[in-house]
PDB file of C-alpha atoms in Angstrom:
ATOM      1  CA  UNK A  11      51.902 -62.032-128.488  1.00 91.00           C
ATOM      2  CA  UNK A  12      53.785 -63.875-125.798  1.00 94.00           C
ATOM      3  CA  UNK A  13      57.307 -64.373-124.502  1.00 97.00           C
ATOM      4  CA  UNK A  14      60.117 -61.864-124.137  1.00 98.00           C
ATOM      5  CA  UNK A  15      60.511 -59.235-126.835  1.00 98.00           C
ATOM      6  CA  UNK A  16      63.814 -57.385-126.733  1.00 98.00           C
ATOM      7  CA  UNK A  17      63.497 -53.612-127.076  1.00 98.00           C
ATOM      8  CA  UNK A  18      66.499 -52.783-129.217  1.00 98.00           C
ATOM      9  CA  UNK A  19      68.857 -49.854-128.931  1.00 98.00           C
ATOM     10  CA  UNK A  20      69.930 -48.152-132.149  1.00 98.00           C
ATOM     11  CA  UNK A  21      73.740 -48.353-132.308  1.00 98.00           C
ATOM     12  CA  UNK A  22      75.670 -45.452-133.789  1.00 98.00           C
ATOM     13  CA  UNK A  23      79.142 -45.222-135.277  1.00 97.00           C
ATOM     14  CA  UNK A  24      81.664 -42.853-133.636  1.00 94.00           C
ATOM     15  CA  UNK A  25      80.797 -40.343-136.364  1.00 95.00           C
ATOM     16  CA  UNK A  26      77.097 -40.495-135.435  1.00 95.00           C
ATOM     17  CA  UNK A  27      75.629 -42.628-138.219  1.00 97.00           C
ATOM     18  CA  UNK A  28      73.363 -45.624-137.658  1.00 98.00           C
ATOM     19  CA  UNK A  29      75.589 -48.689-137.315  1.00 98.00           C
ATOM     20  CA  UNK A  30      73.658 -51.293-139.313  1.00 98.00           C
ATOM     21  CA  UNK A  31      76.202 -54.059-138.679  1.00 98.00           C
ATOM     22  CA  UNK A  32      76.065 -53.608-134.921  1.00 98.00           C
ATOM     23  CA  UNK A  33      72.264 -53.498-135.036  1.00 98.00           C
ATOM     24  CA  UNK A  34      72.163 -56.757-136.969  1.00 98.00           C
ATOM     25  CA  UNK A  35      74.568 -58.352-134.488  1.00 98.00           C
ATOM     26  CA  UNK A  36      72.440 -57.177-131.558  1.00 98.00           C
ATOM     27  CA  UNK A  37      69.220 -58.484-133.116  1.00 98.00           C
ATOM     28  CA  UNK A  38      70.761 -61.887-133.792  1.00 98.00           C
ATOM     29  CA  UNK A  39      72.228 -61.940-130.272  1.00 98.00           C
ATOM     30  CA  UNK A  40      68.755 -61.481-128.778  1.00 98.00           C
ATOM     31  CA  UNK A  41      66.920 -63.985-130.958  1.00 98.00           C
ATOM     32  CA  UNK A  42      69.581 -66.669-130.891  1.00 98.00           C
ATOM     33  CA  UNK A  43      69.579 -66.502-127.077  1.00 98.00           C
ATOM     34  CA  UNK A  44      65.840 -67.128-126.827  1.00 97.00           C
ATOM     35  CA  UNK A  45      63.933 -63.860-127.244  1.00 98.00           C
ATOM     36  CA  UNK A  46      60.543 -64.397-128.876  1.00 98.00           C
ATOM     37  CA  UNK A  47      60.745 -61.200-130.870  1.00 98.00           C
ATOM     38  CA  UNK A  48      62.282 -57.807-131.453  1.00 98.00           C
ATOM     39  CA  UNK A  49      61.016 -54.284-130.887  1.00 98.00           C
ATOM     40  CA  UNK A  50      62.505 -51.615-133.149  1.00 98.00           C
ATOM     41  CA  UNK A  51      62.085 -47.833-133.113  1.00 98.00           C
ATOM     42  CA  UNK A  52      60.896 -47.698-129.534  1.00 97.00           C
ATOM     43  CA  UNK A  53      62.057 -45.153-126.982  1.00 95.00           C
ATOM     44  CA  UNK A  54      65.019 -47.433-126.181  1.00 97.00           C
ATOM     45  CA  UNK A  55      65.944 -47.138-129.851  1.00 98.00           C
ATOM     46  CA  UNK A  56      65.981 -43.309-129.689  1.00 97.00           C
ATOM     47  CA  UNK A  57      63.459 -43.369-132.534  1.00 97.00           C
ATOM     48  CA  UNK A  58      62.454 -39.722-132.174  1.00 95.00           C
ATOM     49  CA  UNK A  59      66.094 -38.719-132.642  1.00 97.00           C
ATOM     50  CA  UNK A  60      66.468 -40.492-136.004  1.00 98.00           C
ATOM     51  CA  UNK A  61      65.673 -38.980-139.371  1.00 97.00           C
ATOM     52  CA  UNK A  62      63.437 -40.773-141.883  1.00 97.00           C
ATOM     53  CA  UNK A  63      66.311 -42.439-143.737  1.00 98.00           C
ATOM     54  CA  UNK A  64      67.826 -43.706-140.485  1.00 98.00           C
ATOM     55  CA  UNK A  65      64.472 -45.063-139.338  1.00 98.00           C
ATOM     56  CA  UNK A  66      64.170 -46.914-142.631  1.00 98.00           C
ATOM     57  CA  UNK A  67      67.629 -48.434-142.172  1.00 98.00           C
ATOM     58  CA  UNK A  68      66.697 -49.691-138.705  1.00 98.00           C
ATOM     59  CA  UNK A  69      63.482 -51.223-140.022  1.00 98.00           C
ATOM     60  CA  UNK A  70      65.155 -52.948-142.946  1.00 98.00           C
ATOM     61  CA  UNK A  71      67.877 -54.475-140.773  1.00 98.00           C
ATOM     62  CA  UNK A  72      65.434 -55.707-138.140  1.00 98.00           C
ATOM     63  CA  UNK A  73      62.960 -57.024-140.716  1.00 98.00           C
ATOM     64  CA  UNK A  74      65.709 -58.981-142.452  1.00 98.00           C
ATOM     65  CA  UNK A  75      66.860 -60.568-139.190  1.00 98.00           C
ATOM     66  CA  UNK A  76      63.326 -61.355-138.011  1.00 98.00           C
ATOM     67  CA  UNK A  77      62.493 -63.051-141.318  1.00 98.00           C
ATOM     68  CA  UNK A  78      65.739 -65.029-141.237  1.00 97.00           C
ATOM     69  CA  UNK A  79      65.018 -66.269-137.707  1.00 97.00           C
ATOM     70  CA  UNK A  80      61.249 -66.592-138.090  1.00 97.00           C
ATOM     71  CA  UNK A  81      60.697 -64.132-135.257  1.00 98.00           C
ATOM     72  CA  UNK A  82      58.104 -61.477-134.512  1.00 98.00           C
ATOM     73  CA  UNK A  83      58.975 -57.827-135.196  1.00 98.00           C
ATOM     74  CA  UNK A  84      57.131 -55.036-133.406  1.00 98.00           C
ATOM     75  CA  UNK A  85      57.786 -51.507-134.638  1.00 98.00           C
ATOM     76  CA  UNK A  86      57.207 -48.277-132.753  1.00 98.00           C
ATOM     77  CA  UNK A  87      54.867 -45.766-134.390  1.00 96.00           C
ATOM     78  CA  UNK A  88      53.177 -42.998-132.491  1.00 92.00           C
ATOM     79  CA  UNK A  89      53.082 -39.310-131.655  1.00 95.00           C
ATOM     80  CA  UNK A  90      50.712 -37.132-129.640  1.00 95.00           C
ATOM     81  CA  UNK A  91      48.471 -36.569-132.685  1.00 97.00           C
ATOM     82  CA  UNK A  92      46.200 -39.069-134.397  1.00 98.00           C
ATOM     83  CA  UNK A  93      46.842 -37.906-137.975  1.00 98.00           C
ATOM     84  CA  UNK A  94      50.636 -38.054-137.618  1.00 97.00           C
ATOM     85  CA  UNK A  95      50.453 -41.393-135.824  1.00 98.00           C
ATOM     86  CA  UNK A  96      48.423 -42.798-138.716  1.00 98.00           C
ATOM     87  CA  UNK A  97      51.031 -41.462-141.155  1.00 98.00           C
ATOM     88  CA  UNK A  98      53.834 -43.185-139.244  1.00 97.00           C
ATOM     89  CA  UNK A  99      51.814 -46.363-138.878  1.00 98.00           C
ATOM     90  CA  UNK A 100      51.127 -46.591-142.600  1.00 98.00           C
ATOM     91  CA  UNK A 101      54.792 -46.022-143.434  1.00 97.00           C
ATOM     92  CA  UNK A 102      56.053 -48.672-141.018  1.00 98.00           C
ATOM     93  CA  UNK A 103      53.339 -51.325-141.168  1.00 98.00           C
ATOM     94  CA  UNK A 104      54.672 -53.035-144.342  1.00 97.00           C
ATOM     95  CA  UNK A 105      57.835 -54.015-142.442  1.00 97.00           C
ATOM     96  CA  UNK A 106      56.128 -54.905-139.139  1.00 98.00           C
ATOM     97  CA  UNK A 107      54.200 -57.776-137.594  1.00 98.00           C
ATOM     98  CA  UNK A 108      52.686 -55.356-135.070  1.00 98.00           C
ATOM     99  CA  UNK A 109      52.945 -51.668-134.253  1.00 98.00           C
ATOM    100  CA  UNK A 110      53.770 -50.354-130.774  1.00 98.00           C
ATOM    101  CA  UNK A 111      51.697 -47.180-130.391  1.00 98.00           C
ATOM    102  CA  UNK A 112      52.082 -44.959-127.348  1.00 97.00           C
ATOM    103  CA  UNK A 113      49.109 -43.419-125.583  1.00 97.00           C
ATOM    104  CA  UNK A 114      48.971 -39.779-126.812  1.00 97.00           C
ATOM    105  CA  UNK A 115      51.289 -37.847-124.528  1.00 96.00           C
ATOM    106  CA  UNK A 116      51.370 -34.384-122.990  1.00 95.00           C
ATOM    107  CA  UNK A 117      47.950 -33.316-124.303  1.00 94.00           C
ATOM    108  CA  UNK A 118      46.139 -35.634-121.863  1.00 95.00           C
ATOM    109  CA  UNK A 119      43.052 -36.250-124.028  1.00 97.00           C
ATOM    110  CA  UNK A 120      39.919 -37.805-122.549  1.00 98.00           C
ATOM    111  CA  UNK A 121      39.714 -41.578-122.180  1.00 97.00           C
ATOM    112  CA  UNK A 122      37.194 -41.620-125.025  1.00 98.00           C
ATOM    113  CA  UNK A 123      39.651 -39.637-127.123  1.00 98.00           C
ATOM    114  CA  UNK A 124      42.363 -42.201-126.435  1.00 98.00           C
ATOM    115  CA  UNK A 125      40.083 -45.076-127.424  1.00 98.00           C
ATOM    116  CA  UNK A 126      39.106 -43.279-130.629  1.00 98.00           C
ATOM    117  CA  UNK A 127      42.807 -42.612-131.350  1.00 98.00           C
ATOM    118  CA  UNK A 128      43.702 -46.298-131.208  1.00 98.00           C
ATOM    119  CA  UNK A 129      40.619 -47.353-133.155  1.00 98.00           C
ATOM    120  CA  UNK A 130      41.532 -44.890-135.914  1.00 98.00           C
ATOM    121  CA  UNK A 131      45.123 -46.123-136.076  1.00 98.00           C
ATOM    122  CA  UNK A 132      43.957 -49.733-136.143  1.00 98.00           C
ATOM    123  CA  UNK A 133      41.539 -48.993-138.993  1.00 98.00           C
ATOM    124  CA  UNK A 134      44.341 -47.402-141.021  1.00 98.00           C
ATOM    125  CA  UNK A 135      46.712 -50.398-141.138  1.00 98.00           C
ATOM    126  CA  UNK A 136      46.595 -54.129-141.807  1.00 97.00           C
ATOM    127  CA  UNK A 137      48.743 -55.215-138.853  1.00 98.00           C
ATOM    128  CA  UNK A 138      47.658 -55.389-135.195  1.00 98.00           C
ATOM    129  CA  UNK A 139      48.666 -52.710-132.744  1.00 98.00           C
ATOM    130  CA  UNK A 140      50.113 -52.826-129.247  1.00 98.00           C
ATOM    131  CA  UNK A 141      49.080 -49.787-127.193  1.00 98.00           C
ATOM    132  CA  UNK A 142      51.882 -48.593-124.927  1.00 98.00           C
ATOM    133  CA  UNK A 143      50.428 -47.467-121.608  1.00 97.00           C
ATOM    134  CA  UNK A 144      53.082 -45.567-119.656  1.00 96.00           C
ATOM    135  CA  UNK A 145      51.329 -42.849-117.624  1.00 95.00           C
ATOM    136  CA  UNK A 146      54.445 -41.724-115.754  1.00 94.00           C
ATOM    137  CA  UNK A 147      55.890 -40.634-119.116  1.00 94.00           C
ATOM    138  CA  UNK A 148      52.819 -39.602-121.110  1.00 96.00           C
ATOM    139  CA  UNK A 149      51.040 -37.756-118.300  1.00 96.00           C
ATOM    140  CA  UNK A 150      47.822 -39.544-119.299  1.00 96.00           C
ATOM    141  CA  UNK A 151      46.203 -41.888-116.789  1.00 94.00           C
ATOM    142  CA  UNK A 152      43.638 -44.371-118.108  1.00 95.00           C
ATOM    143  CA  UNK A 153      40.893 -45.747-115.867  1.00 94.00           C
ATOM    144  CA  UNK A 154      40.812 -49.543-115.378  1.00 91.00           C
ATOM    145  CA  UNK A 155      37.623 -49.827-117.412  1.00 94.00           C
ATOM    146  CA  UNK A 156      39.219 -47.880-120.255  1.00 96.00           C
ATOM    147  CA  UNK A 157      42.239 -50.188-120.242  1.00 95.00           C
ATOM    148  CA  UNK A 158      39.910 -53.180-120.529  1.00 94.00           C
ATOM    149  CA  UNK A 159      38.032 -51.549-123.418  1.00 95.00           C
ATOM    150  CA  UNK A 160      41.330 -50.747-125.102  1.00 96.00           C
ATOM    151  CA  UNK A 161      42.461 -54.347-124.766  1.00 95.00           C
ATOM    152  CA  UNK A 162      39.163 -55.516-126.287  1.00 94.00           C
ATOM    153  CA  UNK A 163      39.510 -53.500-129.523  1.00 96.00           C
ATOM    154  CA  UNK A 164      39.649 -55.808-132.545  1.00 96.00           C
ATOM    155  CA  UNK A 165      42.857 -54.143-133.769  1.00 97.00           C
ATOM    156  CA  UNK A 166      44.712 -54.702-130.473  1.00 97.00           C
ATOM    157  CA  UNK A 167      46.794 -57.858-130.074  1.00 96.00           C
ATOM    158  CA  UNK A 168      48.376 -56.895-126.734  1.00 97.00           C
ATOM    159  CA  UNK A 169      49.032 -53.944-124.479  1.00 97.00           C
ATOM    160  CA  UNK A 170      52.433 -52.932-123.147  1.00 98.00           C
ATOM    161  CA  UNK A 171      51.654 -51.940-119.582  1.00 97.00           C
ATOM    162  CA  UNK A 172      54.101 -49.807-117.601  1.00 96.00           C
ATOM    163  CA  UNK A 173      52.452 -48.677-114.402  1.00 92.00           C
ATOM    164  CA  UNK A 174      55.716 -48.555-112.449  1.00 92.00           C
ATOM    165  CA  UNK A 175      54.123 -50.812-109.841  1.00 92.00           C
ATOM    166  CA  UNK A 176      51.842 -53.792-109.365  1.00 94.00           C
ATOM    167  CA  UNK A 177      48.838 -51.683-108.447  1.00 92.00           C
ATOM    168  CA  UNK A 178      45.114 -52.288-108.371  1.00 91.00           C
ATOM    169  CA  UNK A 179      44.692 -51.119-111.944  1.00 90.00           C
ATOM    170  CA  UNK A 180      47.342 -53.574-113.121  1.00 94.00           C
ATOM    171  CA  UNK A 181      45.492 -56.382-111.368  1.00 94.00           C
ATOM    172  CA  UNK A 182      42.221 -55.295-112.978  1.00 92.00           C
ATOM    173  CA  UNK A 183      43.842 -55.217-116.426  1.00 93.00           C
ATOM    174  CA  UNK A 184      45.299 -58.698-115.997  1.00 94.00           C
ATOM    175  CA  UNK A 185      41.924 -59.984-114.854  1.00 91.00           C
ATOM    176  CA  UNK A 186      40.305 -58.457-117.940  1.00 87.00           C
ATOM    177  CA  UNK A 187      42.844 -60.246-120.132  1.00 88.00           C
ATOM    178  CA  UNK A 188      41.974 -63.538-118.490  1.00 81.00           C
ATOM    179  CA  UNK A 189      45.549 -64.556-117.738  1.00 51.00           C
ATOM    180  CA  UNK A 190      46.062 -66.204-121.117  1.00 46.00           C
ATOM    181  CA  UNK A 191      48.621 -65.375-123.773  1.00 47.00           C
ATOM    182  CA  UNK A 192      45.879 -65.061-126.347  1.00 45.00           C
ATOM    183  CA  UNK A 193      43.605 -62.979-124.135  1.00 43.00           C
ATOM    184  CA  UNK A 194      39.928 -63.744-123.952  1.00 40.00           C
ATOM    185  CA  UNK A 195      37.559 -65.605-126.222  1.00 36.00           C
ATOM    186  CA  UNK A 196      34.343 -64.321-127.746  1.00 33.00           C
ATOM    187  CA  UNK A 197      31.535 -64.440-125.235  1.00 34.00           C
ATOM    188  CA  UNK A 198      33.613 -65.144-122.136  1.00 37.00           C
ATOM    189  CA  UNK A 199      33.475 -61.565-120.866  1.00 38.00           C
ATOM    190  CA  UNK A 200      37.211 -61.047-121.164  1.00 43.00           C
ATOM    191  CA  UNK A 201      39.219 -58.755-123.369  1.00 51.00           C
ATOM    192  CA  UNK A 202      40.775 -60.117-126.543  1.00 62.00           C
ATOM    193  CA  UNK A 203      44.401 -59.019-126.249  1.00 84.00           C
ATOM    194  CA  UNK A 204      47.269 -60.063-124.022  1.00 94.00           C
ATOM    195  CA  UNK A 205      49.137 -58.030-121.406  1.00 97.00           C
ATOM    196  CA  UNK A 206      52.889 -57.562-121.730  1.00 98.00           C
ATOM    197  CA  UNK A 207      54.973 -56.132-118.922  1.00 97.00           C
ATOM    198  CA  UNK A 208      56.861 -53.047-120.028  1.00 97.00           C
ATOM    199  CA  UNK A 209      58.725 -52.359-116.782  1.00 97.00           C
ATOM    200  CA  UNK A 210      61.825 -54.564-116.790  1.00 97.00           C
ATOM    201  CA  UNK A 211      61.890 -54.998-113.016  1.00 97.00           C
ATOM    202  CA  UNK A 212      58.282 -56.212-112.970  1.00 97.00           C
ATOM    203  CA  UNK A 213      58.388 -58.802-115.751  1.00 98.00           C
ATOM    204  CA  UNK A 214      58.391 -61.817-113.424  1.00 97.00           C
ATOM    205  CA  UNK A 215      55.707 -60.574-111.006  1.00 96.00           C
ATOM    206  CA  UNK A 216      53.520 -59.701-113.994  1.00 97.00           C
ATOM    207  CA  UNK A 217      54.073 -63.148-115.492  1.00 97.00           C
ATOM    208  CA  UNK A 218      53.068 -64.737-112.209  1.00 96.00           C
ATOM    209  CA  UNK A 219      49.844 -62.733-112.287  1.00 95.00           C
ATOM    210  CA  UNK A 220      48.948 -63.787-115.805  1.00 95.00           C
ATOM    211  CA  UNK A 221      50.863 -61.561-118.214  1.00 97.00           C
ATOM    212  CA  UNK A 222      51.753 -63.206-121.515  1.00 96.00           C
ATOM    213  CA  UNK A 223      55.315 -61.885-121.603  1.00 97.00           C
ATOM    214  CA  UNK A 224      57.276 -58.683-121.607  1.00 98.00           C
ATOM    215  CA  UNK A 225      58.907 -56.027-123.739  1.00 98.00           C
ATOM    216  CA  UNK A 226      62.247 -55.426-122.051  1.00 98.00           C
ATOM    217  CA  UNK A 227      65.288 -53.325-122.897  1.00 98.00           C
ATOM    218  CA  UNK A 228      67.325 -55.308-120.371  1.00 98.00           C
ATOM    219  CA  UNK A 229      66.768 -58.389-122.517  1.00 98.00           C
ATOM    220  CA  UNK A 230      69.262 -56.921-125.002  1.00 98.00           C
ATOM    221  CA  UNK A 231      71.989 -57.545-122.432  1.00 98.00           C
ATOM    222  CA  UNK A 232      70.700 -60.781-120.888  1.00 98.00           C
ATOM    223  CA  UNK A 233      68.309 -62.346-123.417  1.00 98.00           C
ATOM    224  CA  UNK A 234      68.861 -65.962-122.375  1.00 98.00           C
ATOM    225  CA  UNK A 235      68.183 -65.225-118.705  1.00 98.00           C
ATOM    226  CA  UNK A 236      64.993 -63.280-119.461  1.00 98.00           C
ATOM    227  CA  UNK A 237      63.794 -66.016-121.813  1.00 98.00           C
ATOM    228  CA  UNK A 238      64.545 -68.679-119.193  1.00 98.00           C
ATOM    229  CA  UNK A 239      62.664 -66.667-116.551  1.00 98.00           C
ATOM    230  CA  UNK A 240      59.625 -66.407-118.833  1.00 97.00           C
ATOM    231  CA  UNK A 241      59.698 -70.125-119.600  1.00 97.00           C
ATOM    232  CA  UNK A 242      59.952 -70.972-115.910  1.00 97.00           C
ATOM    233  CA  UNK A 243      56.982 -68.761-115.092  1.00 96.00           C
ATOM    234  CA  UNK A 244      54.840 -70.239-117.854  1.00 94.00           C
ATOM    235  CA  UNK A 245      55.806 -73.783-116.807  1.00 96.00           C
ATOM    236  CA  UNK A 246      54.886 -73.115-113.177  1.00 95.00           C
ATOM    237  CA  UNK A 247      58.481 -73.511-111.985  1.00 96.00           C
ATOM    238  CA  UNK A 248      58.275 -70.849-109.293  1.00 94.00           C
ATOM    239  CA  UNK A 249      61.639 -71.462-107.589  1.00 96.00           C
ATOM    240  CA  UNK A 250      63.539 -71.288-110.890  1.00 97.00           C
ATOM    241  CA  UNK A 251      61.658 -68.212-112.068  1.00 97.00           C
ATOM    242  CA  UNK A 252      62.064 -66.418-108.757  1.00 98.00           C
ATOM    243  CA  UNK A 253      65.786 -67.165-108.647  1.00 98.00           C
ATOM    244  CA  UNK A 254      66.225 -65.671-112.111  1.00 98.00           C
ATOM    245  CA  UNK A 255      64.107 -62.650-111.179  1.00 98.00           C
ATOM    246  CA  UNK A 256      66.209 -62.009-108.095  1.00 98.00           C
ATOM    247  CA  UNK A 257      69.395 -62.287-110.143  1.00 98.00           C
ATOM    248  CA  UNK A 258      68.120 -59.973-112.891  1.00 98.00           C
ATOM    249  CA  UNK A 259      66.559 -57.316-110.666  1.00 97.00           C
ATOM    250  CA  UNK A 260      69.859 -55.526-109.800  1.00 97.00           C
ATOM    251  CA  UNK A 261      70.724 -55.485-113.513  1.00 97.00           C
ATOM    252  CA  UNK A 262      67.427 -53.856-114.468  1.00 97.00           C
ATOM    253  CA  UNK A 263      67.756 -51.303-111.685  1.00 96.00           C
ATOM    254  CA  UNK A 264      71.311 -50.400-112.723  1.00 96.00           C
ATOM    255  CA  UNK A 265      70.434 -50.093-116.407  1.00 96.00           C
ATOM    256  CA  UNK A 266      67.755 -47.525-115.585  1.00 94.00           C
ATOM    257  CA  UNK A 267      69.691 -45.681-112.882  1.00 92.00           C
ATOM    258  CA  UNK A 268      70.487 -43.107-115.562  1.00 94.00           C
ATOM    259  CA  UNK A 269      68.214 -42.080-118.446  1.00 92.00           C
ATOM    260  CA  UNK A 270      67.907 -44.995-120.861  1.00 93.00           C
ATOM    261  CA  UNK A 271      69.580 -46.175-123.048  1.00 97.00           C
ATOM    262  CA  UNK A 272      72.957 -44.724-122.001  1.00 96.00           C
ATOM    263  CA  UNK A 273      73.922 -47.417-119.484  1.00 97.00           C
ATOM    264  CA  UNK A 274      72.549 -50.223-121.643  1.00 98.00           C
ATOM    265  CA  UNK A 275      74.526 -49.064-124.674  1.00 98.00           C
ATOM    266  CA  UNK A 276      77.697 -48.787-122.623  1.00 97.00           C
ATOM    267  CA  UNK A 277      77.283 -52.346-121.344  1.00 97.00           C
ATOM    268  CA  UNK A 278      76.512 -53.717-124.799  1.00 98.00           C
ATOM    269  CA  UNK A 279      79.640 -52.013-126.149  1.00 98.00           C
ATOM    270  CA  UNK A 280      81.763 -53.364-123.288  1.00 96.00           C
ATOM    271  CA  UNK A 281      80.592 -56.870-124.171  1.00 97.00           C
ATOM    272  CA  UNK A 282      81.226 -56.355-127.883  1.00 97.00           C
ATOM    273  CA  UNK A 283      77.595 -56.774-128.905  1.00 98.00           C
ATOM    274  CA  UNK A 284      77.664 -53.291-130.438  1.00 98.00           C
ATOM    275  CA  UNK A 285      80.763 -51.348-131.435  1.00 98.00           C
ATOM    276  CA  UNK A 286      80.155 -47.955-129.835  1.00 97.00           C
ATOM    277  CA  UNK A 287      78.078 -46.711-126.869  1.00 97.00           C
ATOM    278  CA  UNK A 288      77.147 -43.339-128.373  1.00 97.00           C
ATOM    279  CA  UNK A 289      73.751 -41.781-127.687  1.00 97.00           C
ATOM    280  CA  UNK A 290      72.184 -38.711-129.253  1.00 96.00           C
ATOM    281  CA  UNK A 291      71.457 -35.398-127.579  1.00 95.00           C
ATOM    282  CA  UNK A 292      69.714 -34.625-125.352  1.00 95.00           C
ATOM    283  CA  UNK A 293      70.734 -38.047-124.021  1.00 92.00           C
ATOM    284  CA  UNK A 294      74.120 -38.144-122.330  1.00 92.00           C
ATOM    285  CA  UNK A 295      76.726 -40.940-122.162  1.00 91.00           C
ATOM    286  CA  UNK A 296      76.807 -43.181-119.129  1.00 87.00           C
ATOM    287  CA  UNK A 297      78.592 -41.872-116.058  1.00 79.00           C
ATOM    288  CA  UNK A 298      81.954 -43.692-115.721  1.00 74.00           C
ATOM    289  CA  UNK A 299      81.029 -45.245-112.379  1.00 59.00           C
ATOM    290  CA  UNK A 300      78.130 -47.265-113.836  1.00 50.00           C
ATOM    291  CA  UNK A 301      79.144 -50.774-114.806  1.00 53.00           C
ATOM    292  CA  UNK A 302      76.357 -53.315-114.163  1.00 60.00           C
ATOM    293  CA  UNK A 303      77.010 -56.926-115.064  1.00 59.00           C
ATOM    294  CA  UNK A 304      74.416 -59.295-116.553  1.00 58.00           C
TER     295      UNK A 304
END
């Protein structure tokens, strides 16, 4: 995996139903502006707050758009338990090019338990998986060596890395990946998967350090700018990439100033990309004072 993959919100109608037309419009907006792929049923998409029928609607809309545009579709699938994660993965894999699977949260299993979890999920489906490493949300910290072993699993095509900083472990992970979009090659001592930045504010620094791309909610609002930033980084055009990063940084900070995706949905509705900014409880609508501009 490489490039910018837009992590989609799930639009709702004023009466609280999934708004399939707005979702289709949002997906087309992202891809037509340069995003390399879509991510559906992630945390930005309020996946845990949707029932099974609503999840299916989201998948069918996003699959249809991704096929029409020849784009990659990554689908979220993961809970704190291995058996339930496998159930979700098997249900969603037929409509996915890859599955985004979060590190088991809250329980804080051992590193070996985490590796076994991902190996079991990978063995259960025919599509590659993208582990989602976000320790500040899951409560589970993985050692640098474990991250490298995770990236080297045959079932893993990439890892979404959200450390909240460019720390030593991030540098070690990028070194393990070898700084190439395809990861390492057999026998070269490097892991096989790629690293994708999952923190919107750190996409450009991660690209400069060898990441293959990013999964970004902010790319829903400014897909062309994020795609241009990624292209500049990959082409070695530092001044252009840095200028775009500096312009996008205040946007990313504003979008996450309140719990996501409230501000993002409000901005998308203001621009007419989706019809309504509604979120589901326990999420709350954006505070009136928040109005970032892309």
